């Protein structure tokens, strides 16, 4: 990659009330969306380590989806586009001892992703770290920077859609019978 011109990659965070409420965090890596389900959502407090379960890849086209997964399908319930934007990959490894990854694909394989988010709500430097020996369990952690905040409850302060301004309840009521093509995601 050419220096000084970071490649633009997309990310999406969908607030999804399936069986349980969670946040689906999706990063564009290698032409698909690597995806993690985060029960509590992101925290701006660097001391919080939020459990992020790696779930199946999704196609890029699914990222901006907001609507309702119909009853009887996996994940049935409302999906909100809670936040979205571009991110920059930060080529840093899990520790200073290891050689730094040169691509997000490589960082993913090494189990430590660092990135700079440029969302409507979520900004700054973040890390996703695989808990070795713990299967699909990763942790989402805010890096210490000017966007870190130890006081606010981030997801409670900004509950609504970055795309439409709607709440999950409004999405459920208004979009209940559309978008069946997304069944199963
Ligand atoms: Mn989900």
JSON list of C-alpha atoms and ligand atoms in Angstrom, two decimals:
[
{"chain": "A", "resi": 1, "resn": "UNK", "atom": "CA", "xyz": [0.00, 0.00, 0.00]},
{"chain": "A", "resi": 2, "resn": "UNK", "atom": "CA", "xyz": [1.20, 3.51, -0.78]},
{"chain": "A", "resi": 3, "resn": "UNK", "atom": "CA", "xyz": [2.22, 5.49, 2.24]},
{"chain": "A", "resi": 4, "resn": "UNK", "atom": "CA", "xyz": [0.28, 8.62, 3.13]},
{"chain": "A", "resi": 5, "resn": "UNK", "atom": "CA", "xyz": [-2.87, 7.38, 1.40]},
{"chain": "A", "resi": 6, "resn": "UNK", "atom": "CA", "xyz": [-4.66, 5.04, 3.74]},
{"chain": "A", "resi": 7, "resn": "UNK", "atom": "CA", "xyz": [-7.11, 2.75, 2.01]},
{"chain": "A", "resi": 8, "resn": "UNK", "atom": "CA", "xyz": [-10.72, 3.58, 2.78]},
{"chain": "A", "resi": 9, "resn": "UNK", "atom": "CA", "xyz": [-12.62, 0.72, 4.36]},
{"chain": "A", "resi": 10, "resn": "UNK", "atom": "CA", "xyz": [-16.15, 0.67, 5.71]},
{"chain": "A", "resi": 11, "resn": "UNK", "atom": "CA", "xyz": [-17.55, -0.37, 9.05]},
{"chain": "A", "resi": 12, "resn": "UNK", "atom": "CA", "xyz": [-21.10, -0.78, 10.30]},
{"chain": "A", "resi": 13, "resn": "UNK", "atom": "CA", "xyz": [-22.65, -1.27, 13.73]},
{"chain": "A", "resi": 14, "resn": "UNK", "atom": "CA", "xyz": [-26.17, -2.68, 13.75]},
{"chain": "A", "resi": 15, "resn": "UNK", "atom": "CA", "xyz": [-28.22, -2.67, 16.94]},
{"chain": "A", "resi": 16, "resn": "UNK", "atom": "CA", "xyz": [-30.22, -5.87, 16.68]},
{"chain": "A", "resi": 17, "resn": "UNK", "atom": "CA", "xyz": [-32.96, -7.23, 18.87]},
{"chain": "A", "resi": 18, "resn": "UNK", "atom": "CA", "xyz": [-33.06, -10.90, 18.01]},
{"chain": "A", "resi": 19, "resn": "UNK", "atom": "CA", "xyz": [-33.48, -13.29, 20.89]},
{"chain": "A", "resi": 20, "resn": "UNK", "atom": "CA", "xyz": [-31.36, -10.84, 22.90]},
{"chain": "A", "resi": 21, "resn": "UNK", "atom": "CA", "xyz": [-30.32, -7.27, 22.26]},
{"chain": "A", "resi": 22, "resn": "UNK", "atom": "CA", "xyz": [-26.79, -6.96, 20.90]},
{"chain": "A", "resi": 23, "resn": "UNK", "atom": "CA", "xyz": [-24.65, -4.84, 18.59]},
{"chain": "A", "resi": 24, "resn": "UNK", "atom": "CA", "xyz": [-23.31, -6.41, 15.39]},
{"chain": "A", "resi": 25, "resn": "UNK", "atom": "CA", "xyz": [-19.96, -4.82, 14.69]},
{"chain": "A", "resi": 26, "resn": "UNK", "atom": "CA", "xyz": [-18.83, -5.31, 11.08]},
{"chain": "A", "resi": 27, "resn": "UNK", "atom": "CA", "xyz": [-15.49, -4.39, 9.53]},
{"chain": "A", "resi": 28, "resn": "UNK", "atom": "CA", "xyz": [-14.72, -4.51, 5.81]},
{"chain": "A", "resi": 29, "resn": "UNK", "atom": "CA", "xyz": [-11.77, -6.89, 5.54]},
{"chain": "A", "resi": 30, "resn": "UNK", "atom": "CA", "xyz": [-10.81, -8.62, 2.30]},
{"chain": "A", "resi": 31, "resn": "UNK", "atom": "CA", "xyz": [-14.03, -7.76, 0.45]},
{"chain": "A", "resi": 32, "resn": "UNK", "atom": "CA", "xyz": [-16.43, -9.06, 3.07]},
{"chain": "A", "resi": 33, "resn": "UNK", "atom": "CA", "xyz": [-17.69, -7.94, 6.47]},
{"chain": "A", "resi": 34, "resn": "UNK", "atom": "CA", "xyz": [-15.94, -9.64, 9.37]},
{"chain": "A", "resi": 35, "resn": "UNK", "atom": "CA", "xyz": [-18.55, -9.60, 12.12]},
{"chain": "A", "resi": 36, "resn": "UNK", "atom": "CA", "xyz": [-18.71, -9.69, 15.91]},
{"chain": "A", "resi": 37, "resn": "UNK", "atom": "CA", "xyz": [-21.81, -9.72, 18.13]},
{"chain": "A", "resi": 38, "resn": "UNK", "atom": "CA", "xyz": [-21.29, -7.47, 21.17]},
{"chain": "A", "resi": 39, "resn": "UNK", "atom": "CA", "xyz": [-23.95, -7.96, 23.87]},
{"chain": "A", "resi": 40, "resn": "UNK", "atom": "CA", "xyz": [-23.27, -4.70, 25.72]},
{"chain": "A", "resi": 41, "resn": "UNK", "atom": "CA", "xyz": [-22.16, -2.62, 22.74]},
{"chain": "A", "resi": 42, "resn": "UNK", "atom": "CA", "xyz": [-19.06, -0.41, 22.62]},
{"chain": "A", "resi": 43, "resn": "UNK", "atom": "CA", "xyz": [-17.83, 1.56, 25.65]},
{"chain": "A", "resi": 44, "resn": "UNK", "atom": "CA", "xyz": [-15.72, 4.73, 25.47]},
{"chain": "A", "resi": 45, "resn": "UNK", "atom": "CA", "xyz": [-14.01, 3.78, 28.72]},
{"chain": "A", "resi": 46, "resn": "UNK", "atom": "CA", "xyz": [-10.59, 2.20, 28.02]},
{"chain": "A", "resi": 47, "resn": "UNK", "atom": "CA", "xyz": [-10.96, 0.21, 31.24]},
{"chain": "A", "resi": 48, "resn": "UNK", "atom": "CA", "xyz": [-14.01, -1.62, 29.81]},
{"chain": "A", "resi": 49, "resn": "UNK", "atom": "CA", "xyz": [-13.36, -4.74, 27.78]},
{"chain": "A", "resi": 50, "resn": "UNK", "atom": "CA", "xyz": [-16.51, -5.60, 25.90]},
{"chain": "A", "resi": 51, "resn": "UNK", "atom": "CA", "xyz": [-17.07, -9.22, 24.92]},
{"chain": "A", "resi": 52, "resn": "UNK", "atom": "CA", "xyz": [-17.31, -9.54, 21.12]},
{"chain": "A", "resi": 53, "resn": "UNK", "atom": "CA", "xyz": [-18.27, -12.94, 19.76]},
{"chain": "A", "resi": 54, "resn": "UNK", "atom": "CA", "xyz": [-16.97, -13.63, 16.26]},
{"chain": "A", "resi": 55, "resn": "UNK", "atom": "CA", "xyz": [-19.94, -14.60, 14.06]},
{"chain": "A", "resi": 56, "resn": "UNK", "atom": "CA", "xyz": [-20.15, -15.59, 10.37]},
{"chain": "A", "resi": 57, "resn": "UNK", "atom": "CA", "xyz": [-18.93, -13.18, 7.65]},
{"chain": "A", "resi": 58, "resn": "UNK", "atom": "CA", "xyz": [-21.57, -11.06, 5.96]},
{"chain": "A", "resi": 59, "resn": "UNK", "atom": "CA", "xyz": [-21.58, -9.62, 2.42]},
{"chain": "A", "resi": 60, "resn": "UNK", "atom": "CA", "xyz": [-20.70, -5.94, 2.10]},
{"chain": "A", "resi": 61, "resn": "UNK", "atom": "CA", "xyz": [-24.20, -5.16, 0.84]},
{"chain": "A", "resi": 62, "resn": "UNK", "atom": "CA", "xyz": [-25.72, -6.18, 4.16]},
{"chain": "A", "resi": 63, "resn": "UNK", "atom": "CA", "xyz": [-23.81, -3.50, 6.13]},
{"chain": "A", "resi": 64, "resn": "UNK", "atom": "CA", "xyz": [-26.22, -0.58, 5.65]},
{"chain": "A", "resi": 65, "resn": "UNK", "atom": "CA", "xyz": [-29.33, -2.69, 6.24]},
{"chain": "A", "resi": 66, "resn": "UNK", "atom": "CA", "xyz": [-31.95, -1.35, 8.60]},
{"chain": "A", "resi": 67, "resn": "UNK", "atom": "CA", "xyz": [-35.29, -3.08, 8.91]},
{"chain": "A", "resi": 68, "resn": "UNK", "atom": "CA", "xyz": [-36.91, -6.17, 10.36]},
{"chain": "A", "resi": 69, "resn": "UNK", "atom": "CA", "xyz": [-35.83, -9.80, 10.00]},
{"chain": "A", "resi": 70, "resn": "UNK", "atom": "CA", "xyz": [-39.13, -11.65, 9.65]},
{"chain": "A", "resi": 71, "resn": "UNK", "atom": "CA", "xyz": [-40.55, -14.00, 12.25]},
{"chain": "A", "resi": 72, "resn": "UNK", "atom": "CA", "xyz": [-39.44, -17.59, 11.71]},
{"chain": "A", "resi": 73, "resn": "UNK", "atom": "CA", "xyz": [-36.00, -16.55, 10.37]},
{"chain": "A", "resi": 74, "resn": "UNK", "atom": "CA", "xyz": [-32.75, -16.68, 12.30]},
{"chain": "A", "resi": 75, "resn": "UNK", "atom": "CA", "xyz": [-32.30, -13.43, 14.24]},
{"chain": "A", "resi": 76, "resn": "UNK", "atom": "CA", "xyz": [-35.96, -12.42, 13.79]},
{"chain": "A", "resi": 77, "resn": "UNK", "atom": "CA", "xyz": [-36.54, -8.88, 15.04]},
{"chain": "A", "resi": 78, "resn": "UNK", "atom": "CA", "xyz": [-35.62, -5.26, 14.30]},
{"chain": "A", "resi": 79, "resn": "UNK", "atom": "CA", "xyz": [-32.16, -4.23, 13.04]},
{"chain": "A", "resi": 80, "resn": "UNK", "atom": "CA", "xyz": [-31.04, -0.61, 13.38]},
{"chain": "A", "resi": 81, "resn": "UNK", "atom": "CA", "xyz": [-28.04, 0.95, 11.63]},
{"chain": "A", "resi": 82, "resn": "UNK", "atom": "CA", "xyz": [-26.71, 2.35, 14.90]},
{"chain": "A", "resi": 83, "resn": "UNK", "atom": "CA", "xyz": [-23.55, 3.77, 13.33]},
{"chain": "A", "resi": 84, "resn": "UNK", "atom": "CA", "xyz": [-21.41, 3.54, 10.21]},
{"chain": "A", "resi": 85, "resn": "UNK", "atom": "CA", "xyz": [-18.51, 5.20, 8.46]},
{"chain": "A", "resi": 86, "resn": "UNK", "atom": "CA", "xyz": [-15.00, 4.55, 7.27]},
{"chain": "A", "resi": 87, "resn": "UNK", "atom": "CA", "xyz": [-12.08, 3.20, 9.23]},
{"chain": "A", "resi": 88, "resn": "UNK", "atom": "CA", "xyz": [-8.33, 3.25, 8.91]},
{"chain": "A", "resi": 89, "resn": "UNK", "atom": "CA", "xyz": [-6.32, 0.15, 9.68]},
{"chain": "A", "resi": 90, "resn": "UNK", "atom": "CA", "xyz": [-3.56, 0.73, 12.25]},
{"chain": "A", "resi": 91, "resn": "UNK", "atom": "CA", "xyz": [-0.61, -1.63, 11.62]},
{"chain": "A", "resi": 92, "resn": "UNK", "atom": "CA", "xyz": [0.11, -2.60, 15.22]},
{"chain": "A", "resi": 93, "resn": "UNK", "atom": "CA", "xyz": [0.39, -6.11, 16.62]},
{"chain": "A", "resi": 94, "resn": "UNK", "atom": "CA", "xyz": [-0.74, -7.57, 19.91]},
{"chain": "A", "resi": 95, "resn": "UNK", "atom": "CA", "xyz": [2.59, -6.67, 21.46]},
{"chain": "A", "resi": 96, "resn": "UNK", "atom": "CA", "xyz": [5.66, -4.70, 20.47]},
{"chain": "A", "resi": 97, "resn": "UNK", "atom": "CA", "xyz": [7.65, -7.95, 20.30]},
{"chain": "A", "resi": 98, "resn": "UNK", "atom": "CA", "xyz": [5.77, -9.33, 17.33]},
{"chain": "A", "resi": 99, "resn": "UNK", "atom": "CA", "xyz": [6.26, -8.02, 13.79]},
{"chain": "A", "resi": 100, "resn": "UNK", "atom": "CA", "xyz": [3.40, -5.64, 13.00]},
{"chain": "A", "resi": 101, "resn": "UNK", "atom": "CA", "xyz": [0.74, -6.83, 10.53]},
{"chain": "A", "resi": 102, "resn": "UNK", "atom": "CA", "xyz": [0.70, -5.03, 7.20]},
{"chain": "A", "resi": 103, "resn": "UNK", "atom": "CA", "xyz": [-2.96, -5.68, 6.32]},
{"chain": "A", "resi": 104, "resn": "UNK", "atom": "CA", "xyz": [-6.24, -6.10, 8.24]},
{"chain": "A", "resi": 105, "resn": "UNK", "atom": "CA", "xyz": [-6.44, -9.67, 6.91]},
{"chain": "A", "resi": 106, "resn": "UNK", "atom": "CA", "xyz": [-3.08, -10.46, 8.51]},
{"chain": "A", "resi": 107, "resn": "UNK", "atom": "CA", "xyz": [-4.03, -8.68, 11.75]},
{"chain": "A", "resi": 108, "resn": "UNK", "atom": "CA", "xyz": [-7.28, -10.67, 11.89]},
{"chain": "A", "resi": 109, "resn": "UNK", "atom": "CA", "xyz": [-5.35, -13.94, 11.49]},
{"chain": "A", "resi": 110, "resn": "UNK", "atom": "CA", "xyz": [-2.98, -12.86, 14.26]},
{"chain": "A", "resi": 111, "resn": "UNK", "atom": "CA", "xyz": [-5.97, -12.14, 16.50]},
{"chain": "A", "resi": 112, "resn": "UNK", "atom": "CA", "xyz": [-5.32, -8.46, 17.13]},
{"chain": "A", "resi": 113, "resn": "UNK", "atom": "CA", "xyz": [-6.91, -5.69, 15.08]},
{"chain": "A", "resi": 114, "resn": "UNK", "atom": "CA", "xyz": [-6.27, -1.99, 15.67]},
{"chain": "A", "resi": 115, "resn": "UNK", "atom": "CA", "xyz": [-8.21, 0.65, 13.80]},
{"chain": "A", "resi": 116, "resn": "UNK", "atom": "CA", "xyz": [-9.33, 4.27, 13.73]},
{"chain": "A", "resi": 117, "resn": "UNK", "atom": "CA", "xyz": [-13.10, 4.67, 13.42]},
{"chain": "A", "resi": 118, "resn": "UNK", "atom": "CA", "xyz": [-14.70, 7.63, 11.70]},
{"chain": "A", "resi": 119, "resn": "UNK", "atom": "CA", "xyz": [-18.40, 7.12, 12.42]},
{"chain": "A", "resi": 120, "resn": "UNK", "atom": "CA", "xyz": [-21.23, 9.54, 13.14]},
{"chain": "A", "resi": 121, "resn": "UNK", "atom": "CA", "xyz": [-21.09, 8.59, 16.81]},
{"chain": "A", "resi": 122, "resn": "UNK", "atom": "CA", "xyz": [-18.09, 6.34, 17.29]},
{"chain": "A", "resi": 123, "resn": "UNK", "atom": "CA", "xyz": [-14.64, 7.81, 16.68]},
{"chain": "A", "resi": 124, "resn": "UNK", "atom": "CA", "xyz": [-11.01, 7.36, 17.56]},
{"chain": "A", "resi": 125, "resn": "UNK", "atom": "CA", "xyz": [-8.71, 4.41, 18.06]},
{"chain": "A", "resi": 126, "resn": "UNK", "atom": "CA", "xyz": [-10.05, 0.97, 19.02]},
{"chain": "A", "resi": 127, "resn": "UNK", "atom": "CA", "xyz": [-8.77, -2.58, 19.31]},
{"chain": "A", "resi": 128, "resn": "UNK", "atom": "CA", "xyz": [-10.34, -6.00, 18.82]},
{"chain": "A", "resi": 129, "resn": "UNK", "atom": "CA", "xyz": [-8.33, -8.71, 20.53]},
{"chain": "A", "resi": 130, "resn": "UNK", "atom": "CA", "xyz": [-8.90, -12.45, 20.30]},
{"chain": "A", "resi": 131, "resn": "UNK", "atom": "CA", "xyz": [-8.88, -14.21, 23.67]},
{"chain": "A", "resi": 132, "resn": "UNK", "atom": "CA", "xyz": [-6.55, -17.11, 22.93]},
{"chain": "A", "resi": 133, "resn": "UNK", "atom": "CA", "xyz": [-8.00, -20.47, 23.85]},
{"chain": "A", "resi": 134, "resn": "UNK", "atom": "CA", "xyz": [-11.50, -19.04, 24.17]},
{"chain": "A", "resi": 135, "resn": "UNK", "atom": "CA", "xyz": [-13.00, -20.01, 20.83]},
{"chain": "A", "resi": 136, "resn": "UNK", "atom": "CA", "xyz": [-14.90, -17.17, 19.18]},
{"chain": "A", "resi": 137, "resn": "UNK", "atom": "CA", "xyz": [-14.48, -14.74, 22.07]},
{"chain": "A", "resi": 138, "resn": "UNK", "atom": "CA", "xyz": [-12.76, -11.44, 21.31]},
{"chain": "A", "resi": 139, "resn": "UNK", "atom": "CA", "xyz": [-12.70, -8.17, 23.27]},
{"chain": "A", "resi": 140, "resn": "UNK", "atom": "CA", "xyz": [-13.49, -4.69, 21.94]},
{"chain": "A", "resi": 141, "resn": "UNK", "atom": "CA", "xyz": [-11.46, -2.05, 23.75]},
{"chain": "A", "resi": 142, "resn": "UNK", "atom": "CA", "xyz": [-11.22, 1.74, 23.40]},
{"chain": "A", "resi": 143, "resn": "UNK", "atom": "CA", "xyz": [-7.68, 3.06, 23.15]},
{"chain": "A", "resi": 144, "resn": "UNK", "atom": "CA", "xyz": [-6.67, 6.06, 25.20]},
{"chain": "A", "resi": 145, "resn": "UNK", "atom": "CA", "xyz": [-7.18, 9.12, 23.00]},
{"chain": "A", "resi": 146, "resn": "UNK", "atom": "CA", "xyz": [-9.24, 12.31, 22.92]},
{"chain": "A", "resi": 147, "resn": "UNK", "atom": "CA", "xyz": [-12.43, 10.32, 22.25]},
{"chain": "A", "resi": 148, "resn": "UNK", "atom": "CA", "xyz": [-12.07, 8.12, 25.33]},
{"chain": "A", "resi": 149, "resn": "UNK", "atom": "CA", "xyz": [-14.56, 8.96, 28.10]},
{"chain": "A", "resi": 150, "resn": "UNK", "atom": "CA", "xyz": [-14.80, 7.26, 31.48]},
{"chain": "A", "resi": 151, "resn": "UNK", "atom": "CA", "xyz": [-18.09, 8.90, 32.47]},
{"chain": "A", "resi": 152, "resn": "UNK", "atom": "CA", "xyz": [-20.74, 8.56, 29.78]},
{"chain": "A", "resi": 153, "resn": "UNK", "atom": "CA", "xyz": [-22.84, 5.50, 29.04]},
{"chain": "A", "resi": 154, "resn": "UNK", "atom": "CA", "xyz": [-22.22, 5.61, 25.30]},
{"chain": "A", "resi": 155, "resn": "UNK", "atom": "CA", "xyz": [-24.95, 3.30, 23.98]},
{"chain": "A", "resi": 156, "resn": "UNK", "atom": "CA", "xyz": [-27.60, 4.68, 26.37]},
{"chain": "A", "resi": 157, "resn": "UNK", "atom": "CA", "xyz": [-26.75, 8.28, 25.48]},
{"chain": "A", "resi": 158, "resn": "UNK", "atom": "CA", "xyz": [-27.13, 7.57, 21.74]},
{"chain": "A", "resi": 159, "resn": "UNK", "atom": "CA", "xyz": [-29.89, 4.95, 21.42]},
{"chain": "A", "resi": 160, "resn": "UNK", "atom": "CA", "xyz": [-31.23, 5.75, 17.96]},
{"chain": "A", "resi": 161, "resn": "UNK", "atom": "CA", "xyz": [-30.32, 5.09, 14.32]},
{"chain": "A", "resi": 162, "resn": "UNK", "atom": "CA", "xyz": [-27.49, 7.03, 12.67]},
{"chain": "A", "resi": 163, "resn": "UNK", "atom": "CA", "xyz": [-29.27, 6.45, 9.35]},
{"chain": "A", "resi": 164, "resn": "UNK", "atom": "CA", "xyz": [-32.90, 7.38, 10.13]},
{"chain": "A", "resi": 165, "resn": "UNK", "atom": "CA", "xyz": [-32.98, 8.70, 13.70]},
{"chain": "A", "resi": 166, "resn": "UNK", "atom": "CA", "xyz": [-35.49, 5.99, 14.58]},
{"chain": "A", "resi": 167, "resn": "UNK", "atom": "CA", "xyz": [-35.66, 3.83, 17.68]},
{"chain": "A", "resi": 168, "resn": "UNK", "atom": "CA", "xyz": [-35.73, 0.00, 17.50]},
{"chain": "A", "resi": 169, "resn": "UNK", "atom": "CA", "xyz": [-39.46, 0.12, 18.34]},
{"chain": "A", "resi": 170, "resn": "UNK", "atom": "CA", "xyz": [-40.17, 2.54, 15.49]},
{"chain": "A", "resi": 171, "resn": "UNK", "atom": "CA", "xyz": [-38.23, 0.36, 13.03]},
{"chain": "A", "resi": 172, "resn": "UNK", "atom": "CA", "xyz": [-40.16, -2.69, 14.20]},
{"chain": "A", "resi": 173, "resn": "UNK", "atom": "CA", "xyz": [-43.53, -0.96, 13.79]},
{"chain": "A", "resi": 174, "resn": "UNK", "atom": "CA", "xyz": [-42.79, 0.76, 10.49]},
{"chain": "A", "resi": 175, "resn": "UNK", "atom": "CA", "xyz": [-40.76, -1.90, 8.65]},
{"chain": "A", "resi": 176, "resn": "UNK", "atom": "CA", "xyz": [-42.40, -5.03, 10.02]},
{"chain": "A", "resi": 177, "resn": "UNK", "atom": "CA", "xyz": [-43.36, -6.62, 6.73]},
{"chain": "A", "resi": 178, "resn": "UNK", "atom": "CA", "xyz": [-40.58, -5.58, 4.37]},
{"chain": "A", "resi": 179, "resn": "UNK", "atom": "CA", "xyz": [-37.03, -6.72, 3.56]},
{"chain": "A", "resi": 180, "resn": "UNK", "atom": "CA", "xyz": [-37.64, -10.49, 3.61]},
{"chain": "A", "resi": 181, "resn": "UNK", "atom": "CA", "xyz": [-34.54, -10.88, 1.38]},
{"chain": "A", "resi": 182, "resn": "UNK", "atom": "CA", "xyz": [-32.43, -10.48, 4.49]},
{"chain": "A", "resi": 183, "resn": "UNK", "atom": "CA", "xyz": [-33.93, -13.48, 6.21]},
{"chain": "A", "resi": 184, "resn": "UNK", "atom": "CA", "xyz": [-31.27, -15.58, 7.83]},
{"chain": "A", "resi": 185, "resn": "UNK", "atom": "CA", "xyz": [-28.69, -12.86, 8.41]},
{"chain": "B", "resi": 1, "resn": "LIG", "atom": "MN1", "xyz": [-27.26, -9.92, 15.12]}
]
